[in-house]
Tab-separated table of C-alpha atoms (C1' of nucleotides) in Angstrom:
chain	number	residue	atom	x	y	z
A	1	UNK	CA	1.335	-15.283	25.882
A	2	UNK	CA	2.332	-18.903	25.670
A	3	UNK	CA	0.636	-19.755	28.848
A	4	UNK	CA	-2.420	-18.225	28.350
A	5	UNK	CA	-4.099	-21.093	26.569
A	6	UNK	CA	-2.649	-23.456	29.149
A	7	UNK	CA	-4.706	-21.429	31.865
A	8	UNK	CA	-8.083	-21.516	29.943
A	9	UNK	CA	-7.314	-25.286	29.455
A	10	UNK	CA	-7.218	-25.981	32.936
A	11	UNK	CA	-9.665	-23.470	34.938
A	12	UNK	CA	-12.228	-25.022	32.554
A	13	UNK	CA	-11.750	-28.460	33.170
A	14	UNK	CA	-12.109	-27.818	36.994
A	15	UNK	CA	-15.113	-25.286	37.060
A	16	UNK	CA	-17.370	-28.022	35.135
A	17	UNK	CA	-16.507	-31.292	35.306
A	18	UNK	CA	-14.578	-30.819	38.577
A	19	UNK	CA	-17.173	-29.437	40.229
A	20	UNK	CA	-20.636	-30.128	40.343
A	21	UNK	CA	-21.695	-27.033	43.016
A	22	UNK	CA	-20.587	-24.689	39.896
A	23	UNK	CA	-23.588	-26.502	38.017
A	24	UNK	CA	-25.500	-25.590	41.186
A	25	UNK	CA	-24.897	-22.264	41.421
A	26	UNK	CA	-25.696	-21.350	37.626
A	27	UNK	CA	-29.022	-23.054	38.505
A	28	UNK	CA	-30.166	-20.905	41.424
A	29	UNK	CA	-28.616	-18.126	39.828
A	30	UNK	CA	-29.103	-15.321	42.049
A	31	UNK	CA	-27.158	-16.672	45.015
A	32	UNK	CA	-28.584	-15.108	47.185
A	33	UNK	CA	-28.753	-15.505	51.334
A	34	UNK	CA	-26.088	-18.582	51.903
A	35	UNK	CA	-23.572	-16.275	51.438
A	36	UNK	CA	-21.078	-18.453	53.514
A	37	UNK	CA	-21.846	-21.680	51.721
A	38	UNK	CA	-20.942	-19.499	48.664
A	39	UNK	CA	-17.758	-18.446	50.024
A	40	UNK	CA	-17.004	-22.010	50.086
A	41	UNK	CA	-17.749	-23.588	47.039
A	42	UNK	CA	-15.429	-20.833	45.406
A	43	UNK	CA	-12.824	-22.102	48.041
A	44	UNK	CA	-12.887	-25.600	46.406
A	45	UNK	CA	-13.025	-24.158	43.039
A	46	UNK	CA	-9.637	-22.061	44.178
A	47	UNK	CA	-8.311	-25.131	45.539
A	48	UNK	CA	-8.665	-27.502	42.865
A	49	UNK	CA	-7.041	-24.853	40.217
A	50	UNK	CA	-4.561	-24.615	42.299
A	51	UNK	CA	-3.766	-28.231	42.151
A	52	UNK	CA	-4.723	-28.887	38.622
A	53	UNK	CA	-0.904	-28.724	37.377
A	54	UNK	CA	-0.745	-31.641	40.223
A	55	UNK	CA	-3.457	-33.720	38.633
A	56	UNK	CA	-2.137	-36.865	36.070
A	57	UNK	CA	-2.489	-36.628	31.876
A	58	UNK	CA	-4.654	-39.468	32.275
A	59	UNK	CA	-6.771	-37.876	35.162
A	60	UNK	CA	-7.480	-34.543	33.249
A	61	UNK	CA	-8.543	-36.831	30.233
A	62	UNK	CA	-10.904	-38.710	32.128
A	63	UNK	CA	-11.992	-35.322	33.460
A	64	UNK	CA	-12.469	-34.401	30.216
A	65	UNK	CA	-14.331	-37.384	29.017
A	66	UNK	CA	-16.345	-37.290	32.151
A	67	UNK	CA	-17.506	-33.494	30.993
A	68	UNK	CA	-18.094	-33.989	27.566
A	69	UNK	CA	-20.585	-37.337	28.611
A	70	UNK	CA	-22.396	-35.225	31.455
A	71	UNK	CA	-26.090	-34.616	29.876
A	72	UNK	CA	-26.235	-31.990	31.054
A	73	UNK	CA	-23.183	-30.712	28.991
A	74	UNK	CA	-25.040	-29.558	25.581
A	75	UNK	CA	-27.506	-27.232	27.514
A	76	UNK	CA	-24.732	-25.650	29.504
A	77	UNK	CA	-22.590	-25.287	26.679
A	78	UNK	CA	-25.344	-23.776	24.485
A	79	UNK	CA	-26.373	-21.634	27.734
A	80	UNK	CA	-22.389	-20.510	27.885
A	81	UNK	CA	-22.474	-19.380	24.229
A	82	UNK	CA	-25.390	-17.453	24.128
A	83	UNK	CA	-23.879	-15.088	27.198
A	84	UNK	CA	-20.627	-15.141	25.303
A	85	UNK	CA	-21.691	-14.478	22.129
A	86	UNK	CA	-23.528	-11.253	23.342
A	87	UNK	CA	-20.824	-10.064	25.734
A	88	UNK	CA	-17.970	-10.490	23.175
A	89	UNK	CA	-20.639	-8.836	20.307
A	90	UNK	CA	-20.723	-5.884	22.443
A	91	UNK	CA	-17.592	-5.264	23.453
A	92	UNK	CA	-15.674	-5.745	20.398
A	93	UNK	CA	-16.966	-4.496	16.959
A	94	UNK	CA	-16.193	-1.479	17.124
A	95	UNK	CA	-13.001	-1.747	16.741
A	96	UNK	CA	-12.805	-4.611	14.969
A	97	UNK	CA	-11.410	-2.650	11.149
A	98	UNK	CA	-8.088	-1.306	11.160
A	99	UNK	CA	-7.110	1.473	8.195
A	100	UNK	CA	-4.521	-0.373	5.545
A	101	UNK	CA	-1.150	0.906	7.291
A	102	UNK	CA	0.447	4.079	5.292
A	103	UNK	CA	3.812	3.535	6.536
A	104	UNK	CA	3.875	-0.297	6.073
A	105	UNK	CA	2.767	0.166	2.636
A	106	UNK	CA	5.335	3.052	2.104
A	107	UNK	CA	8.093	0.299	2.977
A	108	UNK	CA	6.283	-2.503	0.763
A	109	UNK	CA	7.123	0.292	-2.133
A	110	UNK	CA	10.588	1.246	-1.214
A	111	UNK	CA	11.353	-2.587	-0.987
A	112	UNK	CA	9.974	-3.499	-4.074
A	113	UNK	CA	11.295	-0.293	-5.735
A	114	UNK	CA	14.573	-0.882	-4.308
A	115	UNK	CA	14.528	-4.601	-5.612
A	116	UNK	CA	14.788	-6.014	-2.180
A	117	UNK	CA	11.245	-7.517	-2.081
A	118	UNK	CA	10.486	-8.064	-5.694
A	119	UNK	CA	10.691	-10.661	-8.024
A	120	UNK	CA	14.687	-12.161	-8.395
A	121	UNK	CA	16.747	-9.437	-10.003
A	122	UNK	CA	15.559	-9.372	-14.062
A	123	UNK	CA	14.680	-6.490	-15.015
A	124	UNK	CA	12.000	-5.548	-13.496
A	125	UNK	CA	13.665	-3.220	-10.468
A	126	UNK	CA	14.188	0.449	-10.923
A	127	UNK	CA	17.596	-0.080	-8.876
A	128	UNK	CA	18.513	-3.115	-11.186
A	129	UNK	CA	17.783	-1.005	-14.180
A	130	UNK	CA	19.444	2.469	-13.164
A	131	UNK	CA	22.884	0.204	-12.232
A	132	UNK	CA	22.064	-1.458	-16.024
A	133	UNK	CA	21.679	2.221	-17.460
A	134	UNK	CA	24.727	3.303	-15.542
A	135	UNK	CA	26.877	0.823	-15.842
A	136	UNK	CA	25.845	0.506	-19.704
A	137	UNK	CA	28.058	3.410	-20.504
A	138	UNK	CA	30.871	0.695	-20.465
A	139	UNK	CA	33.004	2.425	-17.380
A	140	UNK	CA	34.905	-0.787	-16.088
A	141	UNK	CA	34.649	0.790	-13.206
A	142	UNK	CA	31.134	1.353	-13.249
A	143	UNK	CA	30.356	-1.648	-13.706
A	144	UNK	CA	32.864	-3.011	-10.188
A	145	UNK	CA	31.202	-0.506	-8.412
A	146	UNK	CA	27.490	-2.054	-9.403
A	147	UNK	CA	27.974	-5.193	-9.498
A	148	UNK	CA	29.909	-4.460	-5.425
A	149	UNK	CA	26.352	-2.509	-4.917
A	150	UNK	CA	24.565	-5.004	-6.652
A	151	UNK	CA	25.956	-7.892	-4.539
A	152	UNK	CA	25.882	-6.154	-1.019
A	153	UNK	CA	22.044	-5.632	-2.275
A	154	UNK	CA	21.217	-9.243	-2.850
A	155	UNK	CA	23.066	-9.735	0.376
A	156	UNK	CA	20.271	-7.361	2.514
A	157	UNK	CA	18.027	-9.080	0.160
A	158	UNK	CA	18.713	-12.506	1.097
A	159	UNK	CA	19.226	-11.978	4.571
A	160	UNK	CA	15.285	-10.440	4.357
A	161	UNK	CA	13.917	-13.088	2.815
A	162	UNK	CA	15.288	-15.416	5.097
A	163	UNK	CA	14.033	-13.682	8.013
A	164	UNK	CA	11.020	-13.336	6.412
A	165	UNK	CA	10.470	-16.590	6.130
A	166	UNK	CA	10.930	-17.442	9.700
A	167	UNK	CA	8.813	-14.741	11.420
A	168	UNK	CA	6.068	-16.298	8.361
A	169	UNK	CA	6.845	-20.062	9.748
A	170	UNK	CA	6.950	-19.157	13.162
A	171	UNK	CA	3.721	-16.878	13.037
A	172	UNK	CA	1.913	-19.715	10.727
A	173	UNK	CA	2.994	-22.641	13.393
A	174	UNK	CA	1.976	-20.218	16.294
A	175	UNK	CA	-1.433	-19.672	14.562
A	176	UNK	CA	-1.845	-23.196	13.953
A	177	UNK	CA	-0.789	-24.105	17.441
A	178	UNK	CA	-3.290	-21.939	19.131
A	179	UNK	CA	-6.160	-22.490	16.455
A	180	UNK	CA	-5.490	-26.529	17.358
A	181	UNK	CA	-6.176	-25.246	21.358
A	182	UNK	CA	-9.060	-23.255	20.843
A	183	UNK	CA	-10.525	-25.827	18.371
A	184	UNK	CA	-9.864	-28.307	20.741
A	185	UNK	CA	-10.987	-26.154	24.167
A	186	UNK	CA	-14.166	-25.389	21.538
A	187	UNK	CA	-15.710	-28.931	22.532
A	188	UNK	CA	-15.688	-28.161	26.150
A	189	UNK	CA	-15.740	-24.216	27.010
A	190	UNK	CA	-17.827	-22.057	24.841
A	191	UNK	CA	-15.313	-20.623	21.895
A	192	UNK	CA	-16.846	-19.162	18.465
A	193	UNK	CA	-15.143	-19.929	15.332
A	194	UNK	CA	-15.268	-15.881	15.144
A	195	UNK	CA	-13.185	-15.736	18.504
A	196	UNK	CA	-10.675	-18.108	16.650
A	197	UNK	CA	-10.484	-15.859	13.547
A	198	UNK	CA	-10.280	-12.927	16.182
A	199	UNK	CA	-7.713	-14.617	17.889
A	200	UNK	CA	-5.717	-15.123	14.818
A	201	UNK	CA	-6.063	-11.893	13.606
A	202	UNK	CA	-4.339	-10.791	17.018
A	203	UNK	CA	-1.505	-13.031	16.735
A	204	UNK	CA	-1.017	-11.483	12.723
A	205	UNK	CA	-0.804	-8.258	14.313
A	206	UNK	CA	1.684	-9.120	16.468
A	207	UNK	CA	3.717	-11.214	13.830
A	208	UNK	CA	3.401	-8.262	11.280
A	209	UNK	CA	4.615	-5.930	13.914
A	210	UNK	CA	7.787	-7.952	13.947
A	211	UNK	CA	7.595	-7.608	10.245
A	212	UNK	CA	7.857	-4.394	10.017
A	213	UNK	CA	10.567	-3.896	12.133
A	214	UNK	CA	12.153	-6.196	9.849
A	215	UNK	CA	11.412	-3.769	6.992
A	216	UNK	CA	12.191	-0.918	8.376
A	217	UNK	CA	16.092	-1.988	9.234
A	218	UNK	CA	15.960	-3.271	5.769
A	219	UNK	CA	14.855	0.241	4.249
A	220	UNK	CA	17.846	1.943	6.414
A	221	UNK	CA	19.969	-0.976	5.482
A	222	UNK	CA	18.976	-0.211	1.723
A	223	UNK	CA	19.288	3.563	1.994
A	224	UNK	CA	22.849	3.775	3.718
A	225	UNK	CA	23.699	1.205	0.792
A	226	UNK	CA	22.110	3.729	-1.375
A	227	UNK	CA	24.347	7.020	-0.856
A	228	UNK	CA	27.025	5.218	-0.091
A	229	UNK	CA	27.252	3.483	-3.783
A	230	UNK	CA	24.912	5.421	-5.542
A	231	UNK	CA	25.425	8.531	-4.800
A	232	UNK	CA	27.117	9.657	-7.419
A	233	UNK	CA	28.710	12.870	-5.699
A	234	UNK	CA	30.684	10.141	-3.345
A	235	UNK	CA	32.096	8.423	-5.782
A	236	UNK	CA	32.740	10.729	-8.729
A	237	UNK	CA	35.102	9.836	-11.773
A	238	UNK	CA	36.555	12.543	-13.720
A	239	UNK	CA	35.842	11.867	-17.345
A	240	UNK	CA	38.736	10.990	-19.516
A	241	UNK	CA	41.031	13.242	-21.333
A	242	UNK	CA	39.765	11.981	-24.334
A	243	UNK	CA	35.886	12.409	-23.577
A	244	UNK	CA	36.817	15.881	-22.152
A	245	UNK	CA	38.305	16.979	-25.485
A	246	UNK	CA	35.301	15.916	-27.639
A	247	UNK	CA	32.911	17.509	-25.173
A	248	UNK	CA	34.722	20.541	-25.336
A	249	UNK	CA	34.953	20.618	-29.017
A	250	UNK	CA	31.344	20.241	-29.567
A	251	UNK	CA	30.925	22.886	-26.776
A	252	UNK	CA	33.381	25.615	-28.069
A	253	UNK	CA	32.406	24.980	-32.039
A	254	UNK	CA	28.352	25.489	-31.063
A	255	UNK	CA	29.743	28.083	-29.069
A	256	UNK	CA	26.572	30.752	-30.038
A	257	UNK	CA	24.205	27.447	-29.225
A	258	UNK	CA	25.889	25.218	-26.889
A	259	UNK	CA	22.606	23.006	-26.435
A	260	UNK	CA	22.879	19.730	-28.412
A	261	UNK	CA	20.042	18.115	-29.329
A	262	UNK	CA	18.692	14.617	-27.850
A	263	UNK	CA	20.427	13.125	-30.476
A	264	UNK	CA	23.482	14.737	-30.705
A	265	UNK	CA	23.533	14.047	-26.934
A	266	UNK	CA	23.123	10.477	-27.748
A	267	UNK	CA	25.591	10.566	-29.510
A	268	UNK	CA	28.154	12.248	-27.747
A	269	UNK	CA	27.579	10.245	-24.635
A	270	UNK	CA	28.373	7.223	-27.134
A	271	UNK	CA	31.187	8.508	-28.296
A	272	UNK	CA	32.400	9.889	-24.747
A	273	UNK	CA	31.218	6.298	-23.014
A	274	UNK	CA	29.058	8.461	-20.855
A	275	UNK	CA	25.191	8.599	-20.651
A	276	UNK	CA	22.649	10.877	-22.251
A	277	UNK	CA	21.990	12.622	-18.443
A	278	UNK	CA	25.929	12.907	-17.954
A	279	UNK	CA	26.258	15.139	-21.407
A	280	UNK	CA	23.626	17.012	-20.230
A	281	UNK	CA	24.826	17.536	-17.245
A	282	UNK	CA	28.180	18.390	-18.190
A	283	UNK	CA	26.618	20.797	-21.090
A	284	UNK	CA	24.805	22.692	-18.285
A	285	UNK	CA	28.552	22.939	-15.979
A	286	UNK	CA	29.609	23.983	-18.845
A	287	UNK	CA	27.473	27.025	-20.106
A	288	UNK	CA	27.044	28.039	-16.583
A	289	UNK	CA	30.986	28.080	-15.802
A	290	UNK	CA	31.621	29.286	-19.206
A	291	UNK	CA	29.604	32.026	-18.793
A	292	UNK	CA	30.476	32.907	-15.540
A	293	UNK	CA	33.898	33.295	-16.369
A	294	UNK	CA	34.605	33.693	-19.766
A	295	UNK	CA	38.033	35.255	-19.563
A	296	UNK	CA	39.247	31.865	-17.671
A	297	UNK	CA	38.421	29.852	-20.390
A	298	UNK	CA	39.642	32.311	-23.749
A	299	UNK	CA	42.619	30.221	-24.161
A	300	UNK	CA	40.854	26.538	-24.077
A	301	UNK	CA	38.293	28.300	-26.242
A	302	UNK	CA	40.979	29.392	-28.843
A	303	UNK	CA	42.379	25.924	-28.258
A	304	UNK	CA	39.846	23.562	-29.243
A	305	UNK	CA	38.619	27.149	-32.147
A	306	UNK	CA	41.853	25.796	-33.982
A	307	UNK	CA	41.629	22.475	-33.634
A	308	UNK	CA	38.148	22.639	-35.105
A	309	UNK	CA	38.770	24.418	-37.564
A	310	UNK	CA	42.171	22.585	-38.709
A	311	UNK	CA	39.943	19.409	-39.091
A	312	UNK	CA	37.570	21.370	-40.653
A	313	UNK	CA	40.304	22.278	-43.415
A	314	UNK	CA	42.163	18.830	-43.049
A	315	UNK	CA	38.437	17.462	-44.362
A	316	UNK	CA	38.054	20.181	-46.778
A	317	UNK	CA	40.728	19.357	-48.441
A	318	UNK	CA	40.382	15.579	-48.417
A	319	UNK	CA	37.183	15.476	-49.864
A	320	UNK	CA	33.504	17.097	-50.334
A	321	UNK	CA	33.136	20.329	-47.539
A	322	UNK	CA	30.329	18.393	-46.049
A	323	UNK	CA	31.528	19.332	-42.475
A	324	UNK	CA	29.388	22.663	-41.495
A	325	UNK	CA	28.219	22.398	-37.884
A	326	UNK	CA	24.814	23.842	-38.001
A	327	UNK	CA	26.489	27.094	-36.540
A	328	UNK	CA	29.482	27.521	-38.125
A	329	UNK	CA	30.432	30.642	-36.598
A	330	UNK	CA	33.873	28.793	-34.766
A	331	UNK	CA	35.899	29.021	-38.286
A	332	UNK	CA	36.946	32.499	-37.381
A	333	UNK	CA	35.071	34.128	-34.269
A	334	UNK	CA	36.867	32.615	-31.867
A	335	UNK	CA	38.392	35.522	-31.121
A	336	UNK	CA	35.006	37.121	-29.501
A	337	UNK	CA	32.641	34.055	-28.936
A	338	UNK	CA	28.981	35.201	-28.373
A	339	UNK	CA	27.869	33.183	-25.781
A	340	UNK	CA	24.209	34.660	-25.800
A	341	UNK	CA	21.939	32.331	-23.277
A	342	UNK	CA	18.842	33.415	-24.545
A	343	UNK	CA	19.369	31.638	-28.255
A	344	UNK	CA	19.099	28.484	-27.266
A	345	UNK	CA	17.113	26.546	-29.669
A	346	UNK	CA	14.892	23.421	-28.261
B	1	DA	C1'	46.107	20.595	4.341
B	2	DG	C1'	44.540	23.797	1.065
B	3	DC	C1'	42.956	24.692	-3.161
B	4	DA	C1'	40.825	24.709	-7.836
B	5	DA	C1'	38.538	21.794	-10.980
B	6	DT	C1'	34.744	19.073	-11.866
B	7	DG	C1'	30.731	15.827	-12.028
B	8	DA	C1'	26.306	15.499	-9.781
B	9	DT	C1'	22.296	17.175	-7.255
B	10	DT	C1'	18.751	20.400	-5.911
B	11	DG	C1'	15.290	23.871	-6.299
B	12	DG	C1'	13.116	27.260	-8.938
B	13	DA	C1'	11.574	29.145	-13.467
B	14	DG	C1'	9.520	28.663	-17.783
C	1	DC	C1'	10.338	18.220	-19.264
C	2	DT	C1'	14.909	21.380	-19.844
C	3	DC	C1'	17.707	24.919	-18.216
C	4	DC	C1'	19.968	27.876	-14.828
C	5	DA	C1'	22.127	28.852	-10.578
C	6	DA	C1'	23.756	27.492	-6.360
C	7	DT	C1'	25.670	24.031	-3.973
C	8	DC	C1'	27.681	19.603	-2.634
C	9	DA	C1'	31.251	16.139	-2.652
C	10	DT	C1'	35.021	14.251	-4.669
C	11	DT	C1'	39.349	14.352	-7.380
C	12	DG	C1'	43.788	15.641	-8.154
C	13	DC	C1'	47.319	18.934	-7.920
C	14	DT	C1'	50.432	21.931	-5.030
DNA sequence: AGCAATGATTGGAG
DNA sequence: CTCCAATCATTGCT
């Protein structure tokens, strides 16, 4: 590709200014019976093209100059258009639009989604605010493990911007480069500014090609970041003893409606250090394992049955009986808990 | 290593 | 959306 516009820049300067039996033939046009004298003139034109990497700076300039004076330059130039302009109008156009790509703007999204591509990491990513929302619960560790995802993620990031800053420099000084040697080849050979934008267009393609690739490796890069940090299942914490206990106690005193509300999710997860989605999730292990298996888990349910109910008394007796769980049925059933899955209350 | 416990995810139902 | 049920993947104990 580089050399391409170093060929058009010399075949032209021969055919025309090089070589005034060129003119001559384009005059007589059809050719015709001299077939041998033909035969030669395209010999010279051969030969000199062959020699034009030979030929001085200074003597292709003067070529040049010598071309652009000719008069008869501006009718031959015009002539060259006109043939151009209908043979290029013919054969392209029909493919000239190309459809928006699907699976470049599918990476645009994951990118931005992902934070990658976006604006610098405020708030505005869905990855920046899930690690927020995770590591909000407090978790020390949580929060090493984002802020190691986090800083792996502004490393992919930064190495993609960086990249993608070259392939937009080199493509921009590469479209520049060849826009200055068309514009330039424009005064002598016939070149429409719509063959430049053409032109361009072509070397975008090409450059955006490379750009994908680039955002592609980035995507994998993201996603094996992804389940390796974020997926949860790899890296799993047991709660702690203490957040166990007050789970369980809620559970086994709502035993006949183990389905806390939003709120008393909320609050749970605040007192646990936990979020809203891990209560929930741990209400659902629960009633499902519970249920399963509800010999297996008599004796915690008797457990945390007692310990309910001496706070229960302990507060009685301190002051006002204000502590009635909506279903106080863990005082004394303990004994025969009716788990019944069906009462749930939204 | 083998195992049970456990937190999280997935897919289907309502 | 929530919930259930099955399942996955890890933890932590033996």
């Amino acid at each position: 590709m580089d050399d391409q516009p170093r060929l058009m820049h010399s075949s032209h300067g021969v055919g025309m200014a090089g070589h005034p039996g060129l003119a001559q033939h384009m005059q007589d046009g059809t050719g015709g019976a001299d077939g041998e004298g033909r035969k030669q003139d395209i010999g010279d034109i051969l030969q000199q093209i062959m020699t034009i990497t030979d030929q001085s700076l200074d003597e292709a300039q003067a070529r040049k100059h010598a071309l652009n004076c000719h008069r008869m330059k501006p009718a031959l130039f015009n002539v060259l258009c006109e043939i151009k302009e209908k043979t290029v109008l013919s054969i392209r156009g029909a493919q000239e639009e190309e459809p928006p790509d699907a699976q470049l703007m599918r990476l645009d999204n994951m990118l931005l989604a992902e934070g990658v591509s976006g604006p610098e990491k405020g708030g505005g990513s869905a990855a920046a605010a899930a690690a927020a929302a995770a590591a909000g619960g407090g978790g020390s560790d949580n929060s090493v493990e984002h802020s190691d995802y986090r800083a792996k993620l502004s490393q992919i990031r930064q190495i993609y911007h960086t990249e993608l800053e070259k392939y937009e420099q080199a493509c921009n000084e590469f479209t520049t480069h060849v826009m200055n040697l068309l514009r330039e080849q424009s005064r002598t050979r016939p070149i429409s500014p719509k063959e430049i934008e053409r032109m361009v267009g072509i070397i975008h393609r090409k450059f955006s090609s490379i750009q994908m690739q680039l955002k592609q490796s980035t995507c994998e890069a993201v996603m094996i970041l992804r389940s390796r940090f974020l997926d949860a299942r790899r890296k799993r914490r047991n709660f702690n003893k203490q957040a166990t206990e007050i789970l369980n106690e809620y559970f086994y005193s709502h035993l006949s409606n183990p389905y806390p509300s939003e709120e008393a999710k909320e609050e749970l997860g605040k007192k646990c250090s936990i979020t809203v989605s891990q209560v929930s999730n741990w209400f659902g292990n629960k009633r499902i394992r519970y249920k399963k298996n509800i010999g297996k888990f008599q004796e915690e349910a008797n457990m945390y049955a007692a310990k309910t109910a001496a706070t229960a008394t302990n507060v009685s007796t301190h002051g006002s009986q204000a502590n009635s769980p909506s279903t106080p049925n863990s005082a004394g059933g303990y004994s025969s808990p009716c788990y019944q899955s069906d009462r749930r209350i939204q």
